[in-house]
Short mmCIF file of C-alpha atoms in Angstrom, two decimals:
data_model
loop_
_atom_site.label_atom_id
_atom_site.label_comp_id
_atom_site.label_asym_id
_atom_site.label_seq_id
_atom_site.Cartn_x
_atom_site.Cartn_y
_atom_site.Cartn_z
CA MET B 1 -77.75 -33.92 58.64
CA ILE B 2 -74.64 -35.72 57.82
CA GLU B 3 -71.59 -34.40 59.22
CA VAL B 4 -68.52 -35.27 57.36
CA LEU B 5 -64.59 -35.18 58.99
CA ILE B 6 -61.76 -34.71 56.18
CA ALA B 7 -58.85 -36.50 57.95
CA ILE B 8 -56.14 -35.63 55.20
CA ALA B 9 -53.03 -34.19 55.85
CA ASP B 10 -52.65 -32.53 52.64
CA PRO B 11 -54.13 -28.93 52.58
CA GLY B 12 -54.59 -29.06 48.78
CA ALA B 13 -56.70 -31.97 48.74
CA ALA B 14 -58.36 -31.36 51.71
CA ILE B 15 -59.52 -27.89 50.35
CA GLN B 16 -60.74 -29.59 47.12
CA LEU B 17 -62.38 -32.19 48.87
CA GLU B 18 -64.46 -29.66 51.42
CA GLU B 19 -65.39 -27.57 48.20
CA ALA B 20 -66.77 -31.05 46.54
CA LEU B 21 -68.77 -31.86 49.64
CA THR B 22 -70.33 -28.08 49.95
CA ARG B 23 -71.49 -28.20 46.22
CA ALA B 24 -72.90 -31.80 47.12
CA GLY B 25 -75.00 -30.12 50.07
CA LEU B 26 -72.54 -31.99 52.73
CA SER B 27 -71.51 -30.59 55.72
CA SER B 28 -67.92 -31.11 56.79
CA ARG B 29 -64.79 -29.88 58.58
CA TRP B 30 -61.03 -30.64 58.08
CA ASP B 31 -58.55 -31.69 60.66
CA ALA B 32 -55.41 -32.51 59.19
CA ALA B 33 -54.14 -34.09 63.01
CA SER B 34 -56.95 -36.74 62.26
CA ALA B 35 -54.98 -38.09 59.18
CA THR B 36 -53.20 -39.98 61.48
CA GLY B 37 -56.04 -41.61 63.69
CA PRO B 38 -58.96 -40.43 65.51
CA LYS B 39 -58.46 -37.22 67.42
CA GLY B 40 -60.69 -35.44 69.99
CA ASP B 41 -64.49 -35.30 70.36
CA LEU B 42 -65.87 -37.43 67.50
CA THR B 43 -69.48 -37.77 68.74
CA ALA B 44 -71.00 -35.42 65.95
CA ILE B 45 -69.13 -37.43 63.07
CA ASP B 46 -70.84 -39.89 60.76
CA VAL B 47 -68.29 -40.33 58.13
CA VAL B 48 -64.35 -39.83 57.94
CA VAL B 49 -62.65 -39.44 54.57
CA LEU B 50 -58.83 -40.76 53.99
CA GLU B 51 -56.46 -40.18 51.64
CA VAL B 52 -54.88 -43.60 50.06
CA GLU B 53 -51.73 -42.06 48.92
CA GLU B 54 -50.82 -40.64 52.33
CA HIS B 55 -50.79 -43.86 53.86
CA GLY B 56 -50.17 -46.56 51.38
CA PRO B 57 -50.06 -50.12 52.81
CA ALA B 58 -50.52 -48.86 56.19
CA LEU B 59 -53.90 -47.70 55.31
CA ALA B 60 -55.57 -51.16 56.64
CA ALA B 61 -54.18 -50.52 59.87
CA LEU B 62 -55.20 -46.70 60.04
CA VAL B 63 -58.89 -47.94 58.80
CA ASP B 64 -58.74 -50.57 61.69
CA THR B 65 -58.15 -47.55 64.59
CA TRP B 66 -61.32 -45.70 63.28
CA ARG B 67 -63.22 -48.80 62.98
CA ASP B 68 -62.10 -49.62 66.56
CA HIS B 69 -63.36 -46.15 67.89
CA PRO B 70 -66.68 -46.33 69.91
CA THR B 71 -68.30 -43.86 67.40
CA ALA B 72 -67.59 -46.41 64.45
CA PRO B 73 -67.80 -43.70 61.88
CA GLY B 74 -68.33 -44.63 58.05
CA LEU B 75 -65.11 -44.37 56.31
CA ILE B 76 -64.29 -43.51 52.58
CA ALA B 77 -60.98 -43.52 50.89
CA ILE B 78 -59.94 -40.98 48.32
CA GLY B 79 -57.22 -42.14 45.67
CA ALA B 80 -56.46 -43.25 42.01
CA ALA B 81 -56.44 -46.52 40.43
CA GLY B 82 -53.70 -48.79 40.30
CA ARG B 83 -51.93 -49.38 43.99
CA ASP B 84 -54.31 -47.12 45.76
CA ARG B 85 -57.28 -49.48 44.62
CA GLU B 86 -55.52 -52.24 46.13
CA HIS B 87 -54.52 -50.39 49.25
CA ALA B 88 -58.35 -49.72 49.45
CA ALA B 89 -59.35 -53.32 48.80
CA ALA B 90 -57.04 -54.42 51.48
CA ALA B 91 -58.28 -52.06 54.16
CA LYS B 92 -61.92 -52.89 52.95
CA VAL B 93 -63.06 -49.39 52.18
CA ALA B 94 -64.60 -48.06 49.29
CA LEU B 95 -62.50 -45.81 46.94
CA LEU B 96 -63.46 -42.63 45.39
CA PRO B 97 -61.51 -40.63 42.90
CA LEU B 98 -60.46 -37.01 44.00
CA GLU B 99 -62.29 -35.64 41.42
CA VAL B 100 -65.70 -37.58 41.97
CA THR B 101 -68.87 -35.63 40.76
CA PRO B 102 -70.92 -34.09 43.70
CA ALA B 103 -73.69 -36.57 42.90
CA ALA B 104 -71.38 -39.55 43.18
CA LEU B 105 -69.76 -38.12 46.33
CA ARG B 106 -72.90 -37.17 48.02
CA ALA B 107 -74.30 -41.03 47.12
CA ALA B 108 -70.86 -42.45 48.47
CA VAL B 109 -71.19 -40.61 52.02
CA GLU B 110 -74.59 -41.60 52.28
CA GLU B 111 -73.92 -45.03 51.79
CA ALA B 112 -71.02 -44.98 54.13
CA ALA B 113 -73.16 -43.34 56.81
CA ARG B 114 -76.11 -45.91 56.57
CA MET B 115 -73.74 -48.86 56.66
CA ARG B 116 -71.19 -47.19 59.22
CA PHE B 117 -71.56 -50.13 61.81
CA THR B 118 -71.26 -52.75 59.10
CA ALA B 119 -67.70 -51.68 58.02
CA ALA B 120 -66.07 -54.39 60.75
CA MET B 121 -67.63 -57.05 63.03
CA SER B 122 -66.98 -56.72 66.94
CA TRP B 123 -69.23 -56.05 70.48
CA HIS B 124 -69.71 -52.66 70.16
CA LEU B 125 -70.79 -52.72 66.54
CA ALA B 126 -73.14 -55.00 67.12
CA ARG B 127 -74.75 -53.39 69.76
CA ARG B 128 -75.06 -50.22 67.53
CA VAL B 129 -76.58 -52.44 64.79
CA LEU B 130 -78.94 -54.02 67.27
CA GLY B 131 -79.72 -51.09 69.43
CA LEU B 132 -78.44 -52.68 72.55
CA PRO B 133 -77.35 -50.94 75.70
CA PRO B 134 -73.31 -51.18 76.44
CA GLY B 135 -72.51 -54.70 77.89
CA ASN B 136 -69.64 -56.63 79.65
CA GLY B 137 -68.56 -59.07 76.26
CA ASP B 138 -69.33 -61.89 78.45
CA LEU B 139 -71.47 -65.12 77.66
CA ALA B 140 -74.69 -63.22 79.01
CA GLU B 141 -74.32 -60.54 76.35
CA ALA B 142 -73.48 -62.99 73.56
CA VAL B 143 -76.69 -64.75 74.39
CA ARG B 144 -78.86 -61.35 74.16
CA ILE B 145 -76.67 -60.13 71.09
CA LEU B 146 -77.65 -63.64 69.29
CA ALA B 147 -81.40 -63.45 70.32
CA ALA B 148 -81.60 -59.87 69.09
CA ALA B 149 -79.84 -61.17 65.62
CA ARG B 150 -82.54 -63.38 65.04
CA SER B 151 -84.77 -60.54 64.12
CA GLY B 152 -82.29 -58.02 62.94
CA ASP B 153 -81.61 -56.35 59.73
CA THR B 154 -80.24 -59.03 57.07
CA GLU B 155 -79.15 -56.11 54.98
CA MET B 156 -76.45 -54.70 57.68
CA ALA B 157 -75.35 -58.36 58.58
CA ARG B 158 -74.95 -59.02 54.70
CA ALA B 159 -73.00 -56.00 54.36
CA ALA B 160 -70.86 -56.77 57.41
CA LEU B 161 -69.56 -60.16 55.66
CA ARG B 162 -69.43 -58.96 52.11
CA TRP B 163 -65.73 -58.58 52.19
CA HIS B 164 -65.50 -62.04 53.65
CA ALA B 165 -67.72 -64.46 50.96
CA HIS B 166 -64.71 -66.44 50.42
CA ASP B 167 -63.45 -66.53 53.81
CA TYR B 168 -63.12 -69.85 56.02
CA ALA B 169 -65.36 -69.84 59.25
CA THR B 170 -63.76 -71.57 62.31
CA ASP B 171 -65.35 -72.15 65.25
CA LEU B 172 -62.96 -70.72 68.34
CA GLY B 173 -64.57 -72.80 70.89
CA ALA B 174 -67.63 -70.67 71.63
CA ILE B 175 -70.49 -73.16 70.15
CA ALA B 176 -69.99 -75.35 72.96
CA LEU B 177 -70.51 -72.65 75.47
CA LEU B 178 -73.50 -71.17 73.74
CA ARG B 179 -74.80 -74.78 73.35
CA ASP B 180 -74.42 -75.50 76.93
CA ALA B 181 -76.10 -72.05 77.70
CA ARG B 182 -79.05 -73.12 75.30
CA ALA B 183 -78.68 -69.83 73.23
CA LEU B 184 -79.00 -71.78 70.09
CA THR B 185 -81.94 -73.27 68.50
CA ILE B 186 -81.73 -77.04 67.26
CA PRO B 187 -81.43 -75.43 63.42
CA GLU B 188 -78.75 -73.26 64.60
CA VAL B 189 -76.68 -76.13 66.36
CA GLU B 190 -76.72 -77.92 62.67
CA LEU B 191 -75.54 -75.21 61.26
CA THR B 192 -72.66 -74.42 63.54
CA ALA B 193 -71.85 -77.92 63.11
CA HIS B 194 -70.14 -77.13 60.04
CA LEU B 195 -67.79 -74.36 61.52
CA GLY B 196 -65.09 -76.59 61.13
CA GLY B 197 -62.89 -74.03 59.32
CA THR B 198 -63.50 -76.06 55.76
CA LEU B 199 -66.66 -73.98 54.67
CA THR B 200 -66.63 -70.70 53.40
CA VAL B 201 -69.20 -67.92 54.33
CA GLN B 202 -70.83 -67.90 50.91
CA THR B 203 -71.22 -71.69 51.32
CA LEU B 204 -72.63 -71.70 54.58
CA ALA B 205 -75.20 -69.03 54.00
CA GLN B 206 -76.91 -71.45 51.72
CA LYS B 207 -76.12 -74.75 53.97
CA GLY B 208 -79.51 -75.00 55.92
CA PRO B 209 -81.48 -76.06 57.65
CA VAL B 210 -81.89 -72.37 58.45
CA ASP B 211 -82.88 -70.07 55.64
CA PRO B 212 -79.91 -67.59 54.18
CA GLY B 213 -80.93 -64.76 56.09
CA HIS B 214 -80.89 -66.50 59.40
CA ALA B 215 -77.71 -68.12 58.44
CA VAL B 216 -76.37 -64.68 57.45
CA ARG B 217 -77.54 -63.13 60.65
CA LEU B 218 -76.25 -65.93 62.93
CA LEU B 219 -72.82 -65.78 61.07
CA TRP B 220 -72.15 -62.17 61.79
CA ALA B 221 -73.16 -62.34 65.11
CA LEU B 222 -70.99 -65.09 65.99
CA VAL B 223 -68.11 -63.32 64.32
CA SER B 224 -68.99 -60.00 66.30
CA ILE B 225 -68.81 -61.64 69.53
CA GLY B 226 -65.59 -63.15 68.66
CA GLY B 227 -66.96 -66.75 68.69
CA VAL B 228 -66.10 -67.37 65.32
CA ALA B 229 -62.86 -66.58 62.90
CA LEU B 230 -63.03 -65.95 59.48
CA SER B 231 -59.69 -66.18 57.57
CA PRO B 232 -58.96 -66.15 53.70
CA GLU B 233 -57.10 -69.29 54.01
CA PRO B 234 -57.83 -72.62 56.62
CA ARG B 235 -56.52 -71.76 59.79
CA ASP B 236 -54.83 -74.32 62.34
CA LEU B 237 -53.79 -76.76 59.92
CA ALA B 238 -53.56 -79.39 62.51
CA THR B 239 -56.58 -81.03 61.34
CA PRO B 240 -56.56 -83.26 58.32
CA ALA B 241 -59.54 -81.88 56.49
CA ARG B 242 -58.22 -78.18 57.04
CA ARG B 243 -54.43 -79.23 55.79
CA VAL B 244 -55.91 -80.84 52.87
CA LEU B 245 -57.90 -78.01 51.70
CA SER B 246 -55.12 -75.64 52.28
CA GLU B 247 -52.62 -77.76 50.40
CA LEU B 248 -55.15 -78.01 47.45
CA ARG B 249 -55.41 -74.58 47.26
CA ARG B 250 -51.81 -73.84 47.17
CA HIS B 251 -51.43 -76.51 44.31
CA LEU B 252 -54.11 -74.55 42.37
CA ARG B 253 -52.79 -71.37 42.49
CA ALA B 254 -49.14 -72.49 41.77
CA ARG B 255 -50.36 -74.48 38.77
CA ALA B 256 -52.13 -71.36 37.64
CA ARG B 257 -48.86 -69.70 37.49
CA ARG B 258 -47.08 -72.46 36.25
CA LEU B 259 -48.74 -73.49 33.14
CA PRO B 260 -49.38 -70.32 31.13
CA GLY B 261 -46.67 -69.79 28.32
CA SER B 262 -46.15 -73.86 28.60
CA THR B 263 -46.79 -76.90 26.39
CA TYR B 264 -48.95 -79.77 26.61
CA TYR B 265 -45.92 -81.74 28.02
CA ASP B 266 -45.64 -79.68 30.77
CA VAL B 267 -49.63 -79.87 31.44
CA LEU B 268 -49.25 -83.95 31.80
CA GLU B 269 -45.72 -83.67 33.08
CA VAL B 270 -44.23 -86.01 30.47
CA PRO B 271 -41.23 -85.84 28.10
CA ALA B 272 -41.55 -85.25 24.48
CA THR B 273 -40.53 -88.99 24.02
CA ALA B 274 -43.83 -90.30 25.90
CA GLU B 275 -45.55 -92.89 24.21
CA ASP B 276 -49.68 -93.44 24.88
CA ALA B 277 -49.05 -95.54 27.63
CA ASP B 278 -47.01 -92.88 29.52
CA ILE B 279 -49.51 -90.07 28.61
CA GLU B 280 -52.55 -91.98 29.88
CA ARG B 281 -50.48 -92.73 33.27
CA ALA B 282 -49.81 -89.10 33.44
CA TYR B 283 -53.14 -88.10 32.65
CA ARG B 284 -54.70 -90.15 35.64
CA ALA B 285 -51.86 -88.68 37.79
CA VAL B 286 -52.81 -85.46 37.36
CA GLY B 287 -56.69 -86.42 37.66
CA GLN B 288 -55.80 -87.61 41.40
CA ARG B 289 -54.95 -83.82 42.22
CA TYR B 290 -56.86 -81.86 39.80
CA ALA B 291 -59.83 -83.57 38.53
CA PRO B 292 -63.26 -81.29 38.73
CA ALA B 293 -65.01 -84.60 40.08
CA LEU B 294 -62.22 -85.09 42.82
CA LEU B 295 -62.18 -81.07 43.79
CA ALA B 296 -65.85 -80.86 43.70
CA ARG B 297 -65.91 -82.37 47.34
CA PHE B 298 -64.08 -79.46 48.72
CA ASP B 299 -64.92 -75.84 49.29
CA LEU B 300 -62.23 -73.99 47.18
CA GLY B 301 -63.29 -70.62 47.80
CA ASP B 302 -61.86 -68.24 45.51
CA THR B 303 -59.68 -71.02 43.80
CA ALA B 304 -62.76 -72.81 42.34
CA ALA B 305 -62.66 -70.76 39.46
CA LEU B 306 -59.45 -72.01 38.60
CA VAL B 307 -60.65 -75.79 38.38
CA GLY B 308 -62.76 -75.76 35.12
CA PRO B 309 -59.97 -74.06 32.59
CA MET B 310 -57.18 -76.00 34.33
CA TRP B 311 -58.79 -79.20 33.56
CA GLU B 312 -59.91 -78.38 30.02
CA LEU B 313 -56.22 -77.69 29.38
CA VAL B 314 -55.37 -81.09 30.65
CA GLU B 315 -58.09 -82.87 28.43
CA LYS B 316 -56.94 -81.05 25.36
CA ALA B 317 -53.37 -82.03 26.15
CA ARG B 318 -54.46 -85.73 26.44
CA GLN B 319 -56.40 -85.58 23.11
CA VAL B 320 -53.47 -83.81 21.25
CA LEU B 321 -50.82 -86.08 22.07
CA LEU B 322 -52.62 -89.25 21.95
CA ASP B 323 -53.64 -88.18 18.12
CA PRO B 324 -50.66 -88.86 15.95
CA PRO B 325 -51.54 -86.18 13.18
CA ALA B 326 -52.39 -83.76 15.91
CA ARG B 327 -49.67 -84.32 17.63
CA GLY B 328 -47.22 -84.03 14.52
CA ARG B 329 -48.97 -80.59 13.87
CA TYR B 330 -48.32 -79.77 17.37
CA HIS B 331 -44.55 -80.46 17.30
CA ASP B 332 -44.45 -78.52 13.97
CA TRP B 333 -45.70 -75.50 15.83
CA LEU B 334 -43.30 -76.16 18.75
CA ARG B 335 -40.14 -75.92 16.71
CA GLY B 336 -41.16 -72.37 15.98
CA LYS B 337 -42.23 -71.35 19.25
CA LEU B 338 -40.18 -73.36 21.53
CA PRO B 339 -37.82 -70.23 22.37
CA THR B 340 -40.75 -68.19 23.66
CA LEU B 341 -42.02 -70.78 25.81
CA LYS B 342 -41.39 -72.06 29.17
CA THR B 343 -40.72 -75.68 29.48
CA ALA B 344 -39.08 -78.31 31.84
CA TRP B 345 -40.58 -81.42 29.61
CA ALA B 346 -40.63 -80.53 25.90
CA ILE B 347 -36.77 -81.84 25.74
CA ASP B 348 -35.30 -84.22 23.35
CA ALA B 349 -35.01 -87.71 23.54
CA GLY B 350 -31.22 -87.81 24.22
CA PRO B 351 -30.89 -85.52 27.28
CA ALA B 352 -34.14 -87.02 28.67
CA LYS B 353 -32.59 -90.36 28.69
CA LEU B 354 -29.23 -89.21 29.95
CA ALA B 355 -31.19 -87.58 32.75
CA ALA B 356 -33.34 -90.98 33.68
CA ASP B 357 -30.23 -93.01 33.58
CA ALA B 358 -28.62 -90.58 36.02
CA PHE B 359 -31.35 -90.67 38.33
CA ALA B 360 -31.59 -94.25 38.34
CA ARG B 361 -27.72 -94.48 39.37
CA GLY B 362 -28.31 -91.33 42.02
CA GLN B 363 -31.12 -93.49 43.62
CA ARG B 364 -29.02 -96.62 44.10
CA ALA B 365 -26.25 -94.57 45.40
CA LEU B 366 -28.50 -92.84 48.09
CA GLY B 367 -29.70 -96.58 48.94
CA GLU B 368 -26.05 -97.58 49.42
CA GLY B 369 -25.49 -94.76 51.68
CA ASP B 370 -22.98 -92.84 49.17
CA ALA B 371 -24.30 -89.32 49.26
CA HIS B 372 -21.37 -87.53 47.33
CA ARG B 373 -21.70 -90.01 44.48
CA ALA B 374 -25.59 -89.78 44.82
CA LEU B 375 -24.89 -85.90 44.68
CA SER B 376 -23.00 -85.99 41.51
CA GLU B 377 -25.29 -88.34 39.57
CA LEU B 378 -28.48 -86.16 40.57
CA ALA B 379 -26.91 -83.27 39.59
CA THR B 380 -26.33 -84.91 36.19
CA ALA B 381 -29.60 -85.77 36.05
CA CYS B 382 -31.12 -82.28 36.94
CA ARG B 383 -28.57 -80.54 34.21
CA HIS B 384 -30.00 -82.89 31.52
CA HIS B 385 -33.79 -82.47 32.71
CA ALA B 386 -33.79 -79.28 34.70
CA GLY B 387 -37.03 -78.84 36.46
CA HIS B 388 -38.15 -82.57 36.72
CA PRO B 389 -39.94 -82.70 40.45
CA GLU B 390 -38.41 -86.10 41.62
CA TYR B 391 -34.82 -85.23 40.28
CA GLU B 392 -34.82 -82.09 41.87
CA ALA B 393 -36.06 -82.99 45.08
CA ASN B 394 -33.92 -86.12 45.28
CA LEU B 395 -31.12 -83.88 44.58
CA ALA B 396 -31.68 -81.40 47.20
CA TRP B 397 -31.90 -84.39 49.82
CA ALA B 398 -28.71 -85.66 48.57
CA ARG B 399 -27.12 -82.01 48.73
CA TYR B 400 -28.19 -81.81 52.40
CA ARG B 401 -26.55 -85.15 53.50
CA VAL B 402 -23.42 -84.08 51.99
CA GLN B 403 -23.60 -80.51 53.38
CA VAL B 404 -24.41 -81.96 57.02
CA THR B 405 -21.28 -84.50 56.69
CA SER B 406 -19.15 -81.59 55.76
CA GLY B 407 -20.26 -79.93 59.02
CA LYS B 408 -22.78 -77.53 57.71
CA ASP B 409 -25.91 -76.55 59.99
CA ARG B 410 -28.22 -79.50 60.12
CA GLU B 411 -31.31 -77.43 61.02
CA GLY B 412 -30.75 -74.43 58.92
CA MET B 413 -29.81 -76.56 56.16
CA ALA B 414 -32.61 -78.99 56.27
CA ARG B 415 -35.24 -75.87 56.60
CA ALA B 416 -33.80 -74.27 53.35
CA GLU B 417 -33.78 -77.41 51.12
CA ARG B 418 -37.21 -78.28 52.48
CA ALA B 419 -38.73 -74.84 51.34
CA ALA B 420 -37.04 -75.53 48.05
CA VAL B 421 -38.41 -78.66 47.63
CA GLU B 422 -41.93 -77.80 48.78
CA GLU B 423 -42.29 -74.88 46.31
CA LEU B 424 -40.68 -77.11 43.39
CA LEU B 425 -43.60 -79.85 44.15
CA THR B 426 -46.39 -77.19 44.43
CA GLY B 427 -48.88 -77.03 41.40
CA THR B 428 -47.29 -80.49 40.20
CA ARG B 429 -48.93 -83.86 39.96
CA ALA B 430 -47.85 -85.90 42.91
CA TRP B 431 -44.51 -87.31 42.42
CA PRO B 432 -43.94 -90.29 45.03
CA ARG B 433 -40.17 -90.41 44.66
CA GLY B 434 -40.12 -86.49 45.38
CA LEU B 435 -42.70 -86.59 48.28
CA LEU B 436 -39.94 -89.36 49.88
CA ALA B 437 -37.50 -86.65 49.36
CA LEU B 438 -39.42 -83.98 50.75
CA ALA B 439 -40.66 -86.32 54.01
CA LEU B 440 -36.98 -86.91 54.63
CA LEU B 441 -36.23 -83.14 54.68
CA CYS B 442 -39.21 -82.69 56.92
CA ALA B 443 -38.28 -85.33 59.30
CA ALA B 444 -34.40 -83.62 59.26
CA ASP B 445 -36.27 -80.35 60.01
CA GLY B 446 -37.93 -81.64 63.14
CA ASP B 447 -41.43 -81.85 61.63
CA PRO B 448 -42.55 -85.69 61.53
CA ASP B 449 -45.95 -84.66 61.15
CA SER B 450 -45.46 -83.19 57.57
CA ALA B 451 -43.06 -86.20 57.02
CA ARG B 452 -45.95 -88.48 57.59
CA TRP B 453 -48.31 -86.44 55.69
CA HIS B 454 -45.70 -86.24 52.65
CA LEU B 455 -45.35 -90.02 52.82
CA ARG B 456 -48.98 -90.80 53.07
CA GLU B 457 -49.26 -88.57 49.69
CA ALA B 458 -46.77 -90.39 48.04
CA LEU B 459 -48.29 -94.20 49.22
CA ALA B 460 -51.88 -92.94 48.11
CA VAL B 461 -49.87 -93.00 44.35
CA ASP B 462 -47.37 -95.47 44.72
CA PRO B 463 -48.43 -98.22 47.61
CA ASN B 464 -45.53 -100.09 47.06
CA LEU B 465 -42.72 -97.65 47.45
CA PRO B 466 -40.66 -99.59 50.30
CA ALA B 467 -38.50 -96.66 51.25
CA ALA B 468 -41.84 -94.68 52.04
CA GLN B 469 -43.28 -97.54 53.96
CA GLN B 470 -40.40 -98.20 55.99
CA LEU B 471 -39.89 -94.71 56.99
CA LEU B 472 -43.69 -94.26 57.58
CA ALA B 473 -43.27 -97.32 60.12
CA ARG B 474 -40.15 -95.65 61.75
CA LEU B 475 -42.33 -92.31 62.59
CA GLY B 476 -44.83 -94.58 63.72
CA GLY B 477 -47.55 -93.75 61.20
CA ARG B 478 -49.83 -95.74 59.08
CA ALA B 479 -49.91 -96.21 55.38
CA ARG B 480 -53.61 -95.29 55.04
CA THR B 481 -54.90 -93.34 51.70
CA ALA B 482 -54.44 -89.88 51.81
CA PRO B 483 -55.33 -86.90 49.04
CA ALA B 484 -52.52 -86.85 46.57
#
């Protein structure tokens, strides 16, 4: 019979739950001390019930202590909707309401008991799933676990990985050791060659050449022995492939936050005075970062769902703004709705021209080394056209130069201005002169790698940007094409 431990401090909630478990025909005991973690002899315990409200955001850490316990009991959380659901999801534990019916409670307890060894992935849980004796956690045991996993329970492995479908899998160096130990078959070697941190679990499961069930069992075993790390974002961005993937995900999420409640001019990032040629150039520029055909080359994980709707909006904006009657009707609609919209681009022709002229003067002043005059002109540009990526980024660079000249902390100012510009340029199309300003701030912040990265982004859009070419040469980089 399944034995349930009620690890809840609140007597009222514990008694209510104990009565519900009895009505469900389940054996249980209450231990308030266990509400803070495993206590005493737990060898007879199959399932532990926790209350979300008692722990809030600390639930995930508490759940980990239970999962690390040698008995590895199944876990259930009791709570309400809303914040409790968020905390339970973060802890990767099933959530039930306190008023759950006996039938639903029994089903949840039985499922938790059946899948108790799949709540996490570790050496000792892998041993329990595969029926292996205790080991030393060394290469020899890793080989035994991999061998046993080939004929293991696919459902168990899939259940352990279900929380990680969109996580990226990265080899931590174990694959070379296992290959040298001849612990991997040739098809497994082919699959593990893709564990570079740019593919998600769900993609790898279908990658081949092994069948999906075999792939799931192999991934589960590799994660369990600590040979492969799973992470919701690409880790260790020192490699170009992982960095470009990480940045694309950041851009997609930021753009998804930026566009709702905006205008078609904000979608294409053009002023309301834009002519057809300007709109077409902007459409191509947006496509260099967000076109589905370009993004299809990447495993975007949980951000992939953003691509289609986002691009449909780009196509719609282009269609309307290139059609004079449709654009006229859109302007009529804008006049009534503009106060309720958030826009950086639907501004009148006068302010747009004043801003462009001031920006040009600010750029000349920067080139002449007059940071104070540049700061004044660029501030004027931003006052007339707030939120323009190139105007704001260059204002940040000029502000940094003026503040450093006045004796402010060089490193602190560079870091602060850099962070502001990074946020500003995330979710937009690639603006070469904005990226150049960001590269200058990265260099000032002591990060030449990021400076080179952003310079290559700028030159991928505008190969003839002299200042970017010169700075890249000074930083020892080559002007190769980089994803925009």
